[in-house]
Amino acid sequence: MQRNILVVGHSHTECLREPAASLAKHGINVNILNIRQFERPKHRKAAVLPFITRAVAEPPDAVCLCLVGNRHNILGLIEHPQPFSIGDDAIGSVPDGNSDRWFIPYNLMRDDFLAHHEPARKLTHQIYNKFKHAKRIVLNPPPPISDWEHLKKYPGVFRDKIMLGPGPNELRLKLYRIQTSVFKEIADENDADFIDLSGEVATEDGFLKDCYFNTDPTHGNSAYGAVAMNHILEQLGYAL
Amino acid sequence: MKHPYVGLDDHQFWKRSPGIIDKSDLDPVTGTPFKISSIDKIVTAGSCFAQHVARFMSNSGFNHYITEKAHPAIIPEVSQRHNYGMFSARYGNIYTARQLKQLLLRAYGEFEPLVAAWPGRGAGTVVDPFRPQIAPGGFTSKRELISDRNHHFSCIRKSIEDMDVFVFTLGLTEGWADTRDGSIFPLAPGVAGGVYDPELVAFSNFDEVETYNDLKYSLEFIRRVNPKVRIILTVSPVPLNATYVDRHVLVSTAWSKAVLRIAAEKAVAYFDNSAYFPSYEIITSPHVRGAYYASDGREVLEDGVQHVMRLFMKHYTDVEIHVSPSSPAQLANDKHTQGMQEAVDILCDEAAIDNVEQQVRSNKGCGERPRRVIAEKLPDRSSWWERILGRRK
């Protein structure tokens, strides 16, 4: 029996392509739509749902969303020129009296993440509404990469910023966890299963294991995608 | 016939006020003792109406001196929701003169209230009892609150020490005090955090003597720190939302505004380089026949705010300053975060493009190499992926 999985998201879906391609022979058709591929700058403000609808030939049995997901890197990958810290001692990095880092209350930062993810929240709702009978999954983007040498090796678009140095690991994890809480909230609102791979793909410190690094500073590679795809199939109960 | 009123200025006679015929001509401002330039640092504080004043300052070319800003990485609409940029520092509404006095003492370490945090509405959260609505969602812990509060105090000190002009809008006389140390709260416990316990908190309604003494103490405190500061006092025309005194809220409003008006008048008489600005009179005047209040009879409409601020500019500035609608202050954008966003956009676009190219290569039979790389990198050889690869072989 042919089963159709629709994966919609942005660049963090790319890691799923290779493992997905290998599933066709098992009767599992995974259709991956990276919104970036049709959300070109001139279309960036346009509604993307019609593009998605046109790109889906068969009604999917499951819809897995992995939208946006790099806000934590935007804020924390490179040290901000005005360094900041978040949260209290139990959950983050409240500065001591001598710290010159700019303290940002946790809820202020979380509200900032919520505001930034509002378009993703709306799109999630639209997509799940469009495919009402499909099982729902939200895939959390990968944990941050803490290896500064990796970033220096593959600086890419960050080349002109690496002189600022890395954001502190504690802060980067805090930002990732805030982002994760926002995606979990979006998943819960839509009765979607939330897949967070941190327990499997992260080091004890909470960062992405090096075997899952893509050749850029923020994305997981196809091995990471394989782990993610495995979880998606398990969640859907699809045996190979 | 000769009498003392002969020869007095027109503005001293009710019937000669042009505002009787056209409300927009109402101008009760006389004898301003100083001017404000566009570079003077203006610090605003006070009750709800002070927010209108502050917004106007931010949007009309005045130098509304903001010392407590959100980090530039936070987007402006979120910063505004968390009350950054509303006033010079994030103290929220200061309703009573006692609150102003207490805030100054606390900012300079001369008074530390017994209570530092109230339980918030969300599980495990706390709120600042002295600005319970300042942080939507509250703080995650007492320690986080104290960190934020310490920063807040440093921003207040900077405001006080650097400002050229202090505009304070007196708003209320009613408040709630801690029975143990007299700390005054802007809102009763239970309204926006905290728990109401009649043993620990008592109602206060400060009369004209108490209000004047608190105001005088505060302004003397400020002048000690910053002797050259010019002072403008106003009274909020916004009626009380509620009164705890067992009488009609309108009667309490009249009493309260009378007390505040007297305290302001006495303070202006006492302090040199100070002025009273009649915001209260402009909005409540019979000349305008209630037209500056919204349908709830309480909220001041934009027209009224514009009238007040037009007169403020006319009398306190010599320069052309553009009046814009009183929208919240726009905070500075963060070039670094914008740059990072653009970089990530490019990176993610490239990822998508690379993949299209890879698919093309794959169609040409070049797709095997990456899979082998992946197989080598996989940490767990018993994984699903290995099984997939195994079947391929």
XYZ file of C-alpha atoms in Angstrom:
633
model
C 0.000 0.000 0.000
C 1.424 3.341 -1.048
C 1.715 5.866 1.774
C 2.279 9.546 1.212
C 4.128 11.785 3.590
C 4.187 15.480 2.869
C 7.078 17.369 4.428
C 6.840 21.154 4.304
C 9.341 23.536 5.726
C 12.377 25.581 5.010
C 16.064 24.729 4.816
C 15.964 22.238 7.698
C 13.941 19.915 5.475
C 16.865 19.478 3.095
C 18.546 16.916 5.312
C 15.536 14.627 4.820
C 15.853 14.339 1.068
C 18.299 11.476 0.856
C 16.691 9.240 3.443
C 13.303 10.081 1.935
C 14.431 9.093 -1.541
C 15.298 5.626 -0.323
C 11.811 4.996 1.000
C 10.063 4.875 -2.358
C 10.886 1.209 -2.821
C 9.162 0.525 0.489
C 5.967 2.122 -0.738
C 6.495 5.308 1.170
C 6.421 8.398 -0.945
C 7.881 11.420 0.796
C 7.174 14.708 -0.919
C 9.486 17.383 0.481
C 8.554 20.976 -0.208
C 11.168 23.473 0.794
C 9.280 26.709 0.817
C 12.518 28.471 -0.017
C 12.355 26.915 -3.467
C 9.215 28.802 -4.405
C 9.335 31.556 -1.813
C 11.736 33.648 -3.856
C 12.273 37.225 -2.730
C 9.598 38.581 -5.039
C 7.123 36.080 -3.606
C 8.284 36.281 -0.015
C 5.295 38.315 1.083
C 2.847 36.255 -0.949
C 0.739 33.471 0.491
C 2.560 30.175 0.084
C -0.391 27.853 0.571
C -1.380 27.952 -3.128
C 2.167 26.886 -4.062
C 1.963 23.989 -1.622
C -1.454 22.964 -2.850
C -0.267 22.929 -6.456
C 2.784 20.856 -5.533
C 0.777 18.086 -3.865
C -0.649 15.571 -6.323
C -1.906 12.944 -3.857
C -3.611 13.715 -0.558
C -0.965 13.006 2.086
C -1.499 10.469 4.866
C 0.768 12.526 7.082
C 2.024 16.076 7.070
C 5.327 16.829 8.765
C 6.216 20.483 9.201
C 9.667 21.884 9.841
C 9.206 25.588 9.240
C 11.898 28.232 9.659
C 13.951 27.314 12.760
C 17.098 29.409 12.654
C 16.101 32.321 14.881
C 18.241 30.886 17.681
C 21.236 30.942 15.343
C 20.499 34.455 14.145
C 20.671 35.644 17.741
C 23.319 33.367 19.182
C 25.590 31.792 16.584
C 27.815 34.881 16.513
C 28.350 37.072 19.542
C 26.149 40.134 19.297
C 28.095 43.427 19.294
C 26.072 44.249 22.394
C 26.421 40.938 24.241
C 23.364 39.801 26.119
C 22.203 37.097 28.496
C 18.817 35.584 29.238
C 16.937 33.974 32.043
C 17.786 33.122 35.607
C 20.319 30.798 37.170
C 18.018 27.809 36.961
C 17.358 28.109 33.246
C 19.968 30.313 31.746
C 22.430 32.992 32.411
C 21.344 35.792 34.654
C 24.412 38.004 34.931
C 26.077 38.598 38.240
C 26.583 42.131 39.452
C 29.815 42.512 37.519
C 28.569 41.241 34.182
C 28.587 43.682 31.333
C 26.248 41.540 29.293
C 22.870 43.114 28.567
C 20.294 41.200 30.563
C 17.112 40.253 28.703
C 14.248 38.841 30.771
C 13.235 35.369 29.618
C 9.639 36.279 28.791
C 10.743 39.247 26.719
C 12.964 37.009 24.615
C 10.280 34.344 24.386
C 7.769 36.942 23.187
C 10.301 38.008 20.582
C 10.496 34.402 19.367
C 6.708 34.172 19.363
C 6.448 37.348 17.293
C 9.042 36.099 14.817
C 7.287 32.750 14.515
C 3.808 34.158 14.088
C 3.899 33.683 10.285
C 5.018 30.070 10.858
C 2.215 29.620 13.364
C -0.337 30.857 10.820
C 1.112 28.763 8.022
C 1.076 25.671 10.242
C -2.590 26.199 10.907
C -3.326 26.772 7.219
C -1.443 23.695 6.058
C -3.011 21.368 8.616
C -6.422 22.788 7.772
C -5.774 22.179 4.109
C -4.932 18.518 4.723
C -7.429 17.821 7.457
C -7.303 14.044 7.362
C -3.527 13.700 7.505
C -1.626 12.788 10.648
C 0.266 15.773 11.986
C 3.903 16.038 12.977
C 6.042 19.036 13.845
C 9.769 18.327 13.549
C 11.977 20.452 15.757
C 15.003 21.931 13.948
C 18.406 20.573 15.031
C 20.253 21.780 18.109
C 22.942 24.412 17.638
C 26.460 23.553 16.527
C 28.931 24.632 19.173
C 32.113 23.772 17.278
C 33.662 27.113 16.400
C 36.284 25.401 14.248
C 33.458 24.034 12.105
C 32.106 27.531 11.590
C 35.552 28.830 10.753
C 35.962 26.002 8.257
C 32.608 26.719 6.632
C 31.951 30.393 7.360
C 29.999 30.987 4.136
C 27.699 33.935 4.529
C 29.003 34.578 8.054
C 32.536 35.258 6.847
C 32.340 38.970 7.580
C 30.976 38.373 11.072
C 33.157 35.669 12.556
C 35.565 38.248 13.938
C 32.878 38.881 16.553
C 33.470 35.383 17.891
C 30.908 32.787 18.976
C 27.968 33.458 21.247
C 28.413 31.799 24.650
C 27.291 28.169 24.691
C 24.985 28.735 27.643
C 23.199 31.496 25.771
C 22.987 29.513 22.550
C 21.343 26.589 24.323
C 18.955 28.941 26.074
C 17.917 30.458 22.752
C 17.461 27.017 21.213
C 15.307 25.885 24.121
C 13.140 28.985 23.846
C 12.694 28.295 20.154
C 11.894 24.656 20.914
C 9.229 25.725 23.412
C 7.633 27.902 20.733
C 7.515 25.030 18.219
C 6.143 22.705 20.890
C 3.429 25.254 21.601
C 2.577 25.476 17.893
C 2.454 21.670 17.684
C 0.182 21.424 20.717
C -2.172 24.067 19.343
C -2.593 21.964 16.213
C -2.798 18.551 17.899
C 0.406 17.582 16.154
C 3.020 15.172 17.479
C 6.207 17.009 18.305
C 9.487 15.323 17.427
C 12.478 16.671 19.287
C 15.622 14.714 18.527
C 17.845 16.415 21.099
C 18.098 13.307 23.232
C 19.537 11.317 20.343
C 21.498 13.772 18.221
C 22.918 16.051 20.892
C 26.005 15.751 23.040
C 25.741 15.721 26.823
C 26.105 19.490 26.624
C 23.053 19.729 24.408
C 24.744 20.629 21.114
C 24.560 18.774 17.819
C 27.014 15.878 17.599
C 29.673 16.497 14.954
C 28.643 13.503 12.886
C 25.446 15.388 12.086
C 27.044 18.665 10.979
C 26.222 19.869 7.515
C 28.870 21.819 5.635
C 27.532 25.068 7.011
C 27.152 26.395 10.563
C 23.454 25.803 11.162
C 22.025 22.760 9.393
C 21.994 19.046 10.010
C 23.329 16.694 7.323
C 21.660 13.717 5.736
C 22.704 11.468 8.619
C 20.776 13.771 10.876
C 17.960 13.593 8.330
C 18.065 9.805 8.562
C 17.574 9.929 12.312
C 14.743 12.397 11.863
C 13.098 10.305 9.172
C 13.363 7.244 11.371
C 11.472 9.068 14.103
C 8.859 10.305 11.678
C 8.213 6.742 10.492
C 8.100 5.444 14.056
C 5.664 8.177 14.991
C 3.448 7.212 12.077
C 3.804 3.493 12.765
C 5.168 2.807 9.284
C 7.298 -0.332 9.269
C 9.793 -0.933 6.508
C -15.795 103.388 38.070
C -12.386 102.295 39.221
C -11.893 98.777 40.714
C -9.044 96.264 40.927
C -10.062 94.337 37.791
C -9.826 97.296 35.489
C -6.930 96.914 33.087
C -6.293 93.264 33.754
C -5.326 90.998 30.882
C -8.048 89.399 28.791
C -7.060 85.940 29.927
C -8.167 86.830 33.451
C -11.778 87.160 32.320
C -13.894 84.171 31.454
C -16.055 85.834 28.857
C -13.085 87.217 26.964
C -11.605 83.763 26.318
C -11.734 83.042 22.585
C -12.084 79.377 23.460
C -15.718 79.918 24.386
C -16.675 80.221 20.740
C -14.183 77.791 19.274
C -12.729 75.203 21.629
C -9.551 74.947 19.616
C -8.756 78.549 20.578
C -8.729 77.718 24.258
C -5.303 78.614 25.614
C -5.035 78.872 29.395
C -1.236 78.890 29.433
C 0.367 82.093 30.683
C 3.782 83.126 31.848
C 6.100 80.225 30.990
C 9.365 80.609 32.942
C 11.644 78.788 30.470
C 11.837 77.229 27.034
C 12.722 73.696 25.949
C 15.027 73.095 23.018
C 15.037 70.081 20.753
C 18.251 68.831 22.358
C 17.159 69.147 25.978
C 16.847 65.727 27.586
C 13.257 65.366 28.741
C 12.300 62.772 31.323
C 8.634 62.005 31.760
C 6.829 60.197 34.550
C 3.422 59.966 36.086
C 0.025 58.420 35.573
C -1.867 57.231 32.492
C -1.998 60.668 30.892
C 1.765 60.923 31.218
C 1.948 58.130 28.625
C 0.317 60.480 26.096
C 2.822 63.170 26.980
C 5.703 60.729 26.685
C 4.526 59.410 23.316
C 4.149 62.923 22.018
C 7.673 63.770 23.119
C 9.028 60.702 21.363
C 7.222 61.431 18.123
C 7.512 65.152 17.706
C 11.189 65.970 17.614
C 11.703 66.496 21.315
C 14.526 64.594 22.948
C 12.493 62.163 25.055
C 15.390 60.778 27.017
C 15.074 56.998 27.160
C 17.684 55.374 29.357
C 16.098 51.944 29.767
C 15.884 50.427 26.314
C 15.234 46.881 25.261
C 18.187 45.126 23.692
C 18.257 46.114 20.014
C 17.833 42.489 18.933
C 14.284 42.542 20.303
C 11.781 43.710 17.709
C 10.126 47.054 18.527
C 6.544 45.828 18.852
C 7.632 43.277 21.453
C 9.731 45.871 23.305
C 6.751 48.174 23.419
C 4.512 45.415 24.719
C 7.016 44.987 27.529
C 6.834 48.717 28.236
C 10.233 49.755 26.968
C 10.302 53.302 25.608
C 7.023 54.238 27.212
C 8.765 56.358 29.798
C 12.411 57.265 30.260
C 12.866 54.144 32.364
C 10.592 51.154 32.739
C 8.857 52.316 35.903
C 5.359 52.154 34.466
C 2.680 54.471 35.749
C 3.595 56.456 38.864
C 0.212 57.398 40.201
C 0.950 59.081 43.515
C 3.585 61.499 44.773
C 4.412 58.923 47.463
C 5.247 56.439 44.702
C 7.608 58.940 43.105
C 9.332 59.560 46.419
C 9.645 55.849 47.086
C 11.028 55.143 43.614
C 13.764 57.740 44.034
C 14.714 56.385 47.447
C 14.809 52.831 46.143
C 16.796 53.748 43.028
C 19.434 55.391 45.183
C 19.502 52.594 47.749
C 17.977 54.618 50.553
C 14.951 52.413 51.039
C 14.428 48.717 50.491
C 10.866 47.476 50.881
C 10.275 44.273 52.797
C 8.549 42.680 49.861
C 10.535 42.186 46.671
C 8.311 39.914 44.606
C 4.694 38.882 44.367
C 3.509 35.588 42.907
C 2.445 36.105 39.301
C -0.522 34.653 37.469
C 1.470 32.020 35.596
C 2.758 28.978 37.431
C 6.091 29.721 39.088
C 6.246 33.302 37.851
C 6.696 36.406 39.959
C 5.887 40.066 39.385
C 7.445 43.237 40.696
C 5.032 44.591 43.352
C 6.050 48.132 42.437
C 5.381 47.754 38.712
C 3.266 44.614 38.496
C 2.254 45.051 34.849
C 5.636 46.003 33.466
C 6.594 42.551 32.173
C 3.808 40.598 30.454
C 3.971 37.064 31.773
C 5.980 38.224 34.771
C 9.503 37.115 35.608
C 10.666 33.517 35.757
C 12.086 33.887 39.256
C 12.766 36.358 42.016
C 16.381 36.391 40.990
C 15.514 37.334 37.435
C 13.227 40.068 38.734
C 15.987 41.464 40.926
C 18.461 41.479 38.042
C 16.003 43.387 35.924
C 15.147 45.715 38.796
C 18.800 46.527 39.507
C 19.293 47.448 35.879
C 16.079 49.471 36.042
C 17.379 51.423 39.033
C 20.627 52.225 37.274
C 18.618 53.571 34.327
C 16.523 55.718 36.666
C 19.666 57.178 38.209
C 21.036 57.954 34.767
C 17.756 59.637 33.805
C 17.695 61.777 36.918
C 21.332 62.766 36.688
C 21.354 63.602 32.964
C 17.959 65.172 32.386
C 17.397 68.826 31.545
C 13.634 68.818 31.986
C 11.448 66.690 34.244
C 7.761 66.450 33.347
C 5.699 64.826 36.073
C 1.980 64.173 35.769
C 0.199 63.731 39.071
C -2.566 61.193 38.720
C -4.012 59.745 41.911
C -4.161 60.102 45.661
C -5.416 56.587 46.461
C -2.972 53.754 46.973
C -2.213 50.598 48.919
C 0.535 50.401 51.509
C 2.370 47.542 53.179
C 1.343 47.754 56.844
C 4.823 46.656 57.966
C 7.053 49.237 56.346
C 4.726 51.647 54.557
C 5.814 50.640 51.048
C 3.249 51.937 48.619
C 2.009 49.787 45.755
C 0.642 51.201 42.502
C -2.071 48.531 42.390
C -3.705 46.613 45.189
C -2.344 43.097 45.685
C -4.484 40.650 43.744
C -5.242 43.023 40.865
C -2.219 42.170 38.734
C -0.303 39.706 40.873
C 0.168 39.226 44.568
C -2.349 38.073 47.116
C -4.635 40.431 48.977
C -4.202 40.019 52.721
C -5.936 42.731 54.793
C -3.366 42.162 57.552
C -0.470 43.064 55.290
C -1.852 45.851 53.182
C -3.907 48.948 53.980
C -5.674 51.537 51.902
C -4.232 55.077 51.859
C -5.748 58.222 50.440
C -3.147 60.956 50.577
C -4.492 64.426 51.285
C -3.114 67.734 50.044
C -0.558 68.009 52.869
C 0.805 64.493 52.414
C 0.816 64.828 48.636
C 2.583 68.170 48.709
C 5.147 66.916 51.232
C 5.872 63.843 49.112
C 6.115 65.925 45.961
C 8.341 68.510 47.634
C 10.584 65.762 49.036
C 10.871 64.168 45.593
C 11.666 67.372 43.768
C 14.199 68.405 46.403
C 15.784 64.961 46.053
C 15.983 65.407 42.289
C 17.381 68.924 42.584
C 20.079 67.690 44.967
C 21.193 65.217 42.332
C 20.607 67.532 39.378
C 20.373 71.185 40.506
C 19.766 72.634 37.043
C 16.800 70.521 36.039
C 13.724 72.424 34.919
C 10.467 71.047 36.263
C 7.028 70.917 34.682
C 4.118 69.577 36.697
C 0.763 68.593 35.289
C -2.350 66.921 36.635
C -3.918 64.058 34.749
C -7.434 64.780 33.462
C -8.244 61.065 33.479
C -10.883 60.312 36.132
C -10.365 57.550 38.680
C -11.112 54.105 37.343
C -12.337 53.069 40.783
C -12.314 54.403 44.313
C -11.978 52.402 47.490
C -13.670 55.190 49.452
C -17.365 54.492 49.946
C -18.702 57.260 47.762
C -19.333 57.883 44.087
C -16.186 57.582 41.994
C -16.909 61.008 40.500
C -16.800 62.589 43.965
C -13.554 60.818 44.730
C -12.199 61.981 41.372
C -13.015 65.612 42.168
C -11.402 65.314 45.625
C -8.330 63.627 44.244
C -7.802 66.100 41.406
C -8.271 69.020 43.799
C -5.589 67.613 46.112
C -3.190 67.061 43.229
C -3.864 70.490 41.771
C -3.147 72.177 45.117
C 0.042 70.158 45.613
C 1.241 71.077 42.139
C 0.465 74.756 42.652
C 2.290 74.847 45.970
C 5.305 73.040 44.519
C 5.564 75.462 41.599
C 5.388 78.356 44.035
C 8.161 76.782 46.111
C 10.623 75.686 43.420
C 12.266 78.101 41.057
C 12.594 77.104 37.419
C 9.388 75.145 37.645
C 6.017 75.490 35.971
C 2.530 74.089 36.068
C 1.114 73.084 32.692
C -2.717 73.026 32.628
C -3.390 69.719 30.850
C -6.132 68.965 33.342
C -7.836 72.292 32.719
C -7.673 72.034 28.918
C -9.290 68.604 28.793
C -11.921 69.180 31.475
C -12.766 72.764 30.579
C -16.403 73.700 29.961
C -15.072 75.350 26.776
C -14.615 71.963 25.168
C -17.944 70.619 26.476
C -16.642 67.145 27.128
C -15.530 66.690 23.525
C -12.094 65.461 24.516
C -13.383 62.420 26.375
C -14.219 59.131 24.710
C -17.694 57.631 25.043
C -16.715 56.056 28.360
C -16.323 59.562 29.781
C -12.832 58.710 30.961
C -10.376 58.046 28.170
C -8.857 61.183 26.665
C -9.204 61.318 22.887
C -6.388 62.070 20.496
C -7.919 65.484 19.706
C -7.560 66.445 23.349
C -3.992 65.225 23.544
C -3.178 67.161 20.384
C -4.708 70.328 21.856
C -2.660 69.966 25.027
C 0.568 69.273 23.212
C 0.017 72.013 20.626
C -0.144 74.511 23.470
C 2.826 72.871 25.138
C 4.873 73.440 21.997
C 3.557 76.928 21.463
C 4.599 78.066 24.901
C 7.666 75.972 25.662
C 9.538 75.864 22.387
C 10.929 78.409 19.984
C 11.576 75.902 17.266
C 9.302 74.317 14.727
C 8.579 70.846 15.990
C 6.386 68.564 13.947
C 3.398 67.115 15.760
C 2.775 63.515 14.843
C 0.050 61.210 16.137
C 0.848 59.753 19.514
C 1.986 56.337 18.388
C 4.441 54.438 20.576
C 8.070 55.357 20.287
C 9.892 53.526 17.517
C 13.017 52.003 18.880
C 16.239 51.664 16.986
C 16.685 48.751 14.622
C 19.487 46.296 15.140
C 21.837 46.169 12.166
C 23.714 43.130 13.440
C 20.582 40.998 13.850
C 19.259 42.217 10.502
C 22.560 41.240 8.946
C 22.407 37.814 10.575
C 18.828 37.377 9.339
C 19.884 38.254 5.803
C 22.856 35.906 6.043
C 20.653 33.045 7.227
C 18.158 33.838 4.451
C 20.946 33.555 1.907
C 22.270 30.389 3.538
C 18.829 28.800 3.509
C 18.207 29.873 -0.071
C 21.520 28.316 -1.016
C 20.544 25.107 0.750
C 17.436 24.922 -1.379
C 19.308 25.743 -4.578
C 22.070 23.252 -3.741
C 19.485 20.604 -3.309
C 17.929 21.264 -6.686
C 21.391 21.000 -8.206
C 22.037 17.834 -6.253
C 18.805 16.341 -7.508
C 19.914 17.099 -11.024
C 23.293 15.484 -10.346
C 21.525 12.571 -8.753
C 19.493 12.045 -11.888
C 22.768 11.799 -13.775
C 23.889 8.929 -11.555
C 26.058 10.922 -9.183
C 23.991 10.317 -6.081
C 25.817 7.483 -4.379
C 28.825 9.267 -2.910
C 26.965 11.282 -0.273
C 25.196 8.196 1.005
C 28.464 6.442 1.677
C 29.698 9.489 3.529
C 26.587 9.393 5.621
C 27.041 5.707 6.363
C 30.535 6.367 7.635
C 29.367 9.177 9.831
C 26.441 7.429 11.433
C 27.256 6.821 15.087
C 24.769 4.027 15.559
C 25.280 1.241 13.089
C 22.105 -0.530 14.102
C 20.029 2.425 13.035
C 17.287 2.425 10.540
C 19.500 4.115 8.020
C 22.022 1.301 8.074
C 19.246 -1.142 7.425
C 18.230 0.993 4.464
C 21.769 1.048 3.190
C 22.127 -2.656 3.796
C 19.141 -3.419 1.646
C 20.559 -1.228 -1.089
C 23.688 -3.370 -1.218
